[in-house]
Amino acid sequence: MKKLLLVCIALMLAAGTAFAGQTGAALSQESIIEKIQKQGVLRVGMSTFVPWAMKDKQGRLIGFEIDVAKKLAADMGVTVEFVPTAWSGIIPALLTGKFDVIIGGMGITPERNLKVNFTIPYEYSGMSMVAHRKKAAGFSRIEDFNKKEVAIAVRMGTTAEQAARKYMPNASFKLFENESQALQELNLGRVHAVVSSAPMPAFHALKFSKKLFVPLKDNFTREPIGFALRKGDYDALNYFNNWILINHESGFLKEREDYWFKTRDWESLVQ
Amino acid sequence: MFSKPSNKITLVDAAALALVIAAISFFVSRMGSVLAYEWDWGAIPRYFFFRDPETGALVPNILVRGFFTTVKLSLWATVLAFVLGTATGIMGARGDGFQRFVSRTYVEVVRNIPSLVLLIIFYYFVSSRFLDVLELDVWLRGQSAGVQKTVSLLMAEPGRFNAFLSAVAALGLYEGAYICEIVRGGILGLPGGQWEAAYSVGLSGPQTFRLVILPQAFRKVAFPLAGQFISTIKDSAIVSVISIQELTFQGMEVMAATFLTFEVWVTVTLLYFILTFPLSMSINYLDKKFSPRG
């Protein structure tokens, strides 16, 4: 009986590793560009993040990123399919082939780059901060927040978390899966501030101006944002890089950036 | 010894009721004054239905769609859990040493892993190793629009098909372990006299099991099984972490876009309640009506 069981387990393990090897090889051998063209669908991994990607009143996705992905798909002659994914699991989901590319406001970092390939930046973002009027009264410099008694809420696994830890190593941190949870914590006055990519903190401070304010005049980091794709697919990397290059030159990216980040014309679409 | 419970409201009941009302009003007043929470319910209804600007028709929005995804998910997971649970339950109760070992291992492994961990193993490991190799989603994309529509009505559209299947598999496997125990208990709980009686009228072993034992066992466990279905609906909320667009996931999406945390959670809670409460009530009713009284 025991022997039979051992043989069974050994067989299953062997099959598992064989499969793993096969799919791994298959994923890198065939460029996703070819796969996308064959299937007629570009699957884009993203995560809700105002105003990069969000649901409008009709439940459709809108935002800067959504415009970028839609144009990319149109230029490839395929339809686009968005796969909203929890931020903390977005890289594993890419690596296991749940979608073809992450177009999700993902900051290029050396750590992430060890796991995935990044394109050239299609956008730059910076970290900014929104703080609680009462709890963080009089705070105006980053040093004011870099104290033991200061609590800061950030979204888990984001570059906001990294930046906040780097610039405010003494503060204590509360990590949340979603931006809205972090902001809720701030609105309830349980933390002093929320660190996040511009322009969201400023927008949020505007909305709850009685309770919240923007303590720092400028963003305290500048980050390149790229598409992320599985490693080893240089064909796709080349295609996406050149697509970004062309759309920087043509002004498409600039025009979309102005609309989503500099104006609030889109606000009526959401609320 | 057991008197019929009376319907009179006692002093203790009244005090308990008053306490609950006081607690709720305290909570609401705290929300208003201390937290200075500005309730804004105006944005919520349009996430149920919205009017199409072109046709003027009322179209279901993401909360309603999420609600039905939860229903579909729970139904399929229950079907799978029922099949798995019944098979392993019978194995556990009537099987030989090896079958009992398999049944036991299944129950103990699943019961001792957090459902969230099980789900993530399924989504990232099992799905990408086995499900993606089958390329069901690719096959589905190649089918006619009619087939695609039917499949997405019953399960999920092509883009979400594999994720949906891994969620159903994980949930079904998880709930199946509990059903296994329910079924096993139901079979073992029958008095041995049933077997002896069946032998004495000349039925063979398998016949006895199929014609005498199983029908009685199922009758006995029908209500715990139905209760497990309600649990499945509630447990299905965890699949939101693997991007299945069910009720909890859609609620979080609305929250991320509108920042209306409390309004959205209250709405989502009510929707789950609307789904499970009538079920729970009807089970109670059926239980009272049909369960054998000793």
mmCIF file of C-alpha atoms in Angstrom, chain B residues 11-210:
data_model
loop_
_atom_site.group_PDB
_atom_site.id
_atom_site.type_symbol
_atom_site.label_atom_id
_atom_site.label_comp_id
_atom_site.label_asym_id
_atom_site.label_seq_id
_atom_site.Cartn_x
_atom_site.Cartn_y
_atom_site.Cartn_z
ATOM 1 C CA LEU B 11 -37.971 41.520 30.805
ATOM 2 C CA VAL B 12 -34.592 40.103 29.751
ATOM 3 C CA ASP B 13 -35.638 40.124 26.098
ATOM 4 C CA ALA B 14 -36.763 43.733 26.353
ATOM 5 C CA ALA B 15 -33.483 44.742 27.982
ATOM 6 C CA ALA B 16 -31.458 42.967 25.308
ATOM 7 C CA LEU B 17 -33.478 44.646 22.575
ATOM 8 C CA ALA B 18 -32.985 48.060 24.166
ATOM 9 C CA LEU B 19 -29.250 47.421 24.392
ATOM 10 C CA VAL B 20 -29.030 46.528 20.702
ATOM 11 C CA ILE B 21 -30.967 49.645 19.688
ATOM 12 C CA ALA B 22 -28.764 51.796 21.925
ATOM 13 C CA ALA B 23 -25.602 50.292 20.423
ATOM 14 C CA ILE B 24 -26.777 50.946 16.872
ATOM 15 C CA SER B 25 -27.783 54.534 17.579
ATOM 16 C CA PHE B 26 -24.505 55.132 19.387
ATOM 17 C CA PHE B 27 -22.610 53.829 16.354
ATOM 18 C CA VAL B 28 -24.588 56.027 13.960
ATOM 19 C CA SER B 29 -24.144 59.137 16.100
ATOM 20 C CA ARG B 30 -20.413 58.464 16.428
ATOM 21 C CA MET B 31 -20.182 58.163 12.652
ATOM 22 C CA GLY B 32 -21.899 61.541 12.333
ATOM 23 C CA SER B 33 -20.195 63.562 15.027
ATOM 24 C CA VAL B 34 -16.804 62.162 15.902
ATOM 25 C CA LEU B 35 -15.709 60.732 12.599
ATOM 26 C CA ALA B 36 -17.516 63.499 10.736
ATOM 27 C CA TYR B 37 -18.350 60.980 8.058
ATOM 28 C CA GLU B 38 -20.294 62.552 5.246
ATOM 29 C CA TRP B 39 -22.733 59.964 4.042
ATOM 30 C CA ASP B 40 -23.310 60.094 0.328
ATOM 31 C CA TRP B 41 -25.741 57.488 -0.828
ATOM 32 C CA GLY B 42 -26.522 59.288 -4.086
ATOM 33 C CA ALA B 43 -23.722 57.605 -6.015
ATOM 34 C CA ILE B 44 -24.653 54.037 -5.095
ATOM 35 C CA PRO B 45 -27.861 53.326 -7.074
ATOM 36 C CA ARG B 46 -26.243 53.936 -10.433
ATOM 37 C CA TYR B 47 -23.812 51.124 -9.722
ATOM 38 C CA PHE B 48 -26.807 48.798 -9.690
ATOM 39 C CA PHE B 49 -28.441 49.977 -12.885
ATOM 40 C CA PHE B 50 -27.850 52.879 -15.199
ATOM 41 C CA ARG B 51 -29.747 54.293 -18.138
ATOM 42 C CA ASP B 52 -27.988 53.761 -21.410
ATOM 43 C CA PRO B 53 -27.502 57.266 -22.855
ATOM 44 C CA GLU B 54 -28.137 56.068 -26.421
ATOM 45 C CA THR B 55 -31.021 53.635 -26.134
ATOM 46 C CA GLY B 56 -32.517 54.814 -22.849
ATOM 47 C CA ALA B 57 -32.734 51.226 -21.644
ATOM 48 C CA LEU B 58 -31.921 50.284 -18.066
ATOM 49 C CA VAL B 59 -28.650 48.329 -18.038
ATOM 50 C CA PRO B 60 -27.330 46.316 -15.073
ATOM 51 C CA ASN B 61 -24.141 47.813 -13.691
ATOM 52 C CA ILE B 62 -21.214 46.195 -11.935
ATOM 53 C CA LEU B 63 -22.864 45.536 -8.565
ATOM 54 C CA VAL B 64 -25.706 43.589 -10.162
ATOM 55 C CA ARG B 65 -23.283 41.775 -12.452
ATOM 56 C CA GLY B 66 -21.088 40.970 -9.466
ATOM 57 C CA PHE B 67 -24.137 39.687 -7.597
ATOM 58 C CA PHE B 68 -24.908 37.229 -10.365
ATOM 59 C CA THR B 69 -21.289 36.160 -10.647
ATOM 60 C CA THR B 70 -21.454 35.298 -6.946
ATOM 61 C CA VAL B 71 -24.608 33.265 -7.585
ATOM 62 C CA LYS B 72 -23.064 31.411 -10.545
ATOM 63 C CA LEU B 73 -19.852 30.775 -8.678
ATOM 64 C CA SER B 74 -21.640 29.426 -5.619
ATOM 65 C CA LEU B 75 -23.885 27.179 -7.700
ATOM 66 C CA TRP B 76 -21.040 25.562 -9.641
ATOM 67 C CA ALA B 77 -18.856 25.272 -6.565
ATOM 68 C CA THR B 78 -21.724 23.563 -4.744
ATOM 69 C CA VAL B 79 -22.259 21.114 -7.605
ATOM 70 C CA LEU B 80 -18.574 20.230 -7.569
ATOM 71 C CA ALA B 81 -18.443 20.099 -3.772
ATOM 72 C CA PHE B 82 -21.498 17.839 -3.714
ATOM 73 C CA VAL B 83 -20.010 15.360 -6.177
ATOM 74 C CA LEU B 84 -16.596 15.389 -4.498
ATOM 75 C CA GLY B 85 -17.986 15.352 -0.988
ATOM 76 C CA THR B 86 -20.448 12.542 -1.656
ATOM 77 C CA ALA B 87 -17.828 10.374 -3.328
ATOM 78 C CA THR B 88 -15.241 10.882 -0.613
ATOM 79 C CA GLY B 89 -17.894 10.676 2.098
ATOM 80 C CA ILE B 90 -19.007 7.252 0.860
ATOM 81 C CA MET B 91 -15.373 6.218 0.565
ATOM 82 C CA GLY B 92 -14.761 7.353 4.128
ATOM 83 C CA ALA B 93 -17.752 5.503 5.516
ATOM 84 C CA ARG B 94 -17.835 2.313 3.458
ATOM 85 C CA GLY B 95 -14.527 2.034 1.608
ATOM 86 C CA ASP B 96 -11.561 -0.243 2.237
ATOM 87 C CA GLY B 97 -8.464 0.928 4.078
ATOM 88 C CA PHE B 98 -7.006 2.780 1.109
ATOM 89 C CA GLN B 99 -10.254 4.590 0.283
ATOM 90 C CA ARG B 100 -10.713 5.607 3.889
ATOM 91 C CA PHE B 101 -7.139 6.875 3.877
ATOM 92 C CA VAL B 102 -7.780 8.985 0.762
ATOM 93 C CA SER B 103 -10.979 10.400 2.205
ATOM 94 C CA ARG B 104 -9.342 11.182 5.533
ATOM 95 C CA THR B 105 -6.317 12.821 3.868
ATOM 96 C CA TYR B 106 -8.564 14.980 1.716
ATOM 97 C CA VAL B 107 -10.600 16.208 4.653
ATOM 98 C CA GLU B 108 -7.642 16.836 6.921
ATOM 99 C CA VAL B 109 -5.531 18.587 4.290
ATOM 100 C CA VAL B 110 -8.319 20.897 3.164
ATOM 101 C CA ARG B 111 -9.648 21.595 6.628
ATOM 102 C CA ASN B 112 -6.217 22.557 7.876
ATOM 103 C CA ILE B 113 -5.315 24.956 5.084
ATOM 104 C CA PRO B 114 -6.805 28.470 5.176
ATOM 105 C CA SER B 115 -9.228 28.789 2.265
ATOM 106 C CA LEU B 116 -7.332 31.839 1.054
ATOM 107 C CA VAL B 117 -4.097 29.870 0.758
ATOM 108 C CA LEU B 118 -5.869 27.023 -1.024
ATOM 109 C CA LEU B 119 -7.365 29.509 -3.470
ATOM 110 C CA ILE B 120 -4.041 31.148 -4.231
ATOM 111 C CA ILE B 121 -2.373 27.771 -4.753
ATOM 112 C CA PHE B 122 -5.105 26.948 -7.238
ATOM 113 C CA TYR B 123 -4.974 30.218 -9.091
ATOM 114 C CA TYR B 124 -1.214 30.558 -9.421
ATOM 115 C CA PHE B 125 -0.058 26.960 -9.423
ATOM 116 C CA VAL B 126 -2.741 24.497 -10.448
ATOM 117 C CA SER B 127 -4.377 26.816 -12.947
ATOM 118 C CA SER B 128 -1.176 27.835 -14.699
ATOM 119 C CA ARG B 129 0.229 24.295 -14.743
ATOM 120 C CA PHE B 130 -2.830 22.377 -15.784
ATOM 121 C CA LEU B 131 -5.777 24.582 -16.726
ATOM 122 C CA ASP B 132 -3.861 26.938 -19.009
ATOM 123 C CA VAL B 133 -2.317 24.000 -20.855
ATOM 124 C CA LEU B 134 -5.819 22.845 -21.841
ATOM 125 C CA GLU B 135 -6.373 26.270 -23.475
ATOM 126 C CA LEU B 136 -10.092 26.202 -22.808
ATOM 127 C CA ASP B 137 -10.264 29.973 -23.097
ATOM 128 C CA VAL B 138 -8.636 29.869 -26.529
ATOM 129 C CA TRP B 139 -11.082 27.188 -27.590
ATOM 130 C CA LEU B 140 -13.965 29.250 -26.258
ATOM 131 C CA ARG B 141 -12.850 32.348 -28.139
ATOM 132 C CA GLY B 142 -12.972 30.314 -31.330
ATOM 133 C CA GLN B 143 -16.599 29.315 -30.802
ATOM 134 C CA SER B 144 -19.616 31.099 -32.289
ATOM 135 C CA ALA B 145 -21.078 34.155 -30.580
ATOM 136 C CA GLY B 146 -24.072 32.102 -29.457
ATOM 137 C CA VAL B 147 -21.940 29.504 -27.705
ATOM 138 C CA GLN B 148 -19.841 32.226 -26.089
ATOM 139 C CA LYS B 149 -22.935 33.988 -24.864
ATOM 140 C CA THR B 150 -24.400 30.830 -23.375
ATOM 141 C CA VAL B 151 -21.150 29.936 -21.644
ATOM 142 C CA SER B 152 -20.746 33.427 -20.226
ATOM 143 C CA LEU B 153 -24.355 33.341 -19.058
ATOM 144 C CA LEU B 154 -23.774 30.054 -17.256
ATOM 145 C CA MET B 155 -20.174 30.575 -16.203
ATOM 146 C CA ALA B 156 -17.895 33.354 -17.446
ATOM 147 C CA GLU B 157 -16.807 35.057 -20.659
ATOM 148 C CA PRO B 158 -13.660 33.744 -22.411
ATOM 149 C CA GLY B 159 -11.266 36.220 -20.800
ATOM 150 C CA ARG B 160 -12.307 35.188 -17.315
ATOM 151 C CA PHE B 161 -12.979 31.543 -18.003
ATOM 152 C CA ASN B 162 -9.808 30.005 -16.565
ATOM 153 C CA ALA B 163 -9.886 32.210 -13.490
ATOM 154 C CA PHE B 164 -13.536 31.295 -12.963
ATOM 155 C CA LEU B 165 -12.759 27.593 -13.275
ATOM 156 C CA SER B 166 -9.905 27.761 -10.793
ATOM 157 C CA ALA B 167 -12.126 29.657 -8.365
ATOM 158 C CA VAL B 168 -14.881 27.053 -8.748
ATOM 159 C CA ALA B 169 -12.355 24.254 -8.317
ATOM 160 C CA ALA B 170 -10.815 25.783 -5.190
ATOM 161 C CA LEU B 171 -14.162 26.628 -3.620
ATOM 162 C CA GLY B 172 -15.624 23.250 -4.567
ATOM 163 C CA LEU B 173 -12.647 21.426 -3.118
ATOM 164 C CA TYR B 174 -12.867 23.468 0.059
ATOM 165 C CA GLU B 175 -16.593 23.015 0.625
ATOM 166 C CA GLY B 176 -16.366 19.396 -0.528
ATOM 167 C CA ALA B 177 -14.316 18.501 2.534
ATOM 168 C CA TYR B 178 -17.147 19.641 4.785
ATOM 169 C CA ILE B 179 -19.748 17.854 2.685
ATOM 170 C CA CYS B 180 -17.581 14.728 2.886
ATOM 171 C CA GLU B 181 -17.841 14.798 6.650
ATOM 172 C CA ILE B 182 -21.569 15.474 6.561
ATOM 173 C CA VAL B 183 -22.231 12.558 4.185
ATOM 174 C CA ARG B 184 -19.901 10.222 6.071
ATOM 175 C CA GLY B 185 -21.602 11.113 9.323
ATOM 176 C CA GLY B 186 -25.020 10.551 7.743
ATOM 177 C CA ILE B 187 -24.105 7.056 6.579
ATOM 178 C CA LEU B 188 -22.373 6.020 9.793
ATOM 179 C CA GLY B 189 -25.218 7.465 11.826
ATOM 180 C CA LEU B 190 -27.745 4.957 10.504
ATOM 181 C CA PRO B 191 -28.512 2.113 12.899
ATOM 182 C CA GLY B 192 -26.908 -1.230 12.058
ATOM 183 C CA GLY B 193 -30.359 -2.816 12.091
ATOM 184 C CA GLN B 194 -30.977 -1.319 8.664
ATOM 185 C CA TRP B 195 -28.204 -3.484 7.203
ATOM 186 C CA GLU B 196 -29.370 -6.588 8.969
ATOM 187 C CA ALA B 197 -32.960 -6.027 7.883
ATOM 188 C CA ALA B 198 -31.871 -5.550 4.264
ATOM 189 C CA TYR B 199 -29.794 -8.750 4.357
ATOM 190 C CA SER B 200 -32.691 -10.665 5.778
ATOM 191 C CA VAL B 201 -34.932 -9.715 2.845
ATOM 192 C CA GLY B 202 -32.195 -10.920 0.489
ATOM 193 C CA LEU B 203 -30.548 -7.714 -0.754
ATOM 194 C CA SER B 204 -26.852 -7.843 -1.617
ATOM 195 C CA GLY B 205 -24.321 -5.475 -0.040
ATOM 196 C CA PRO B 206 -24.210 -2.873 -2.862
ATOM 197 C CA GLN B 207 -27.995 -3.096 -3.266
ATOM 198 C CA THR B 208 -28.520 -2.439 0.411
ATOM 199 C CA PHE B 209 -26.252 0.540 0.222
ATOM 200 C CA ARG B 210 -27.909 2.012 -2.868
#
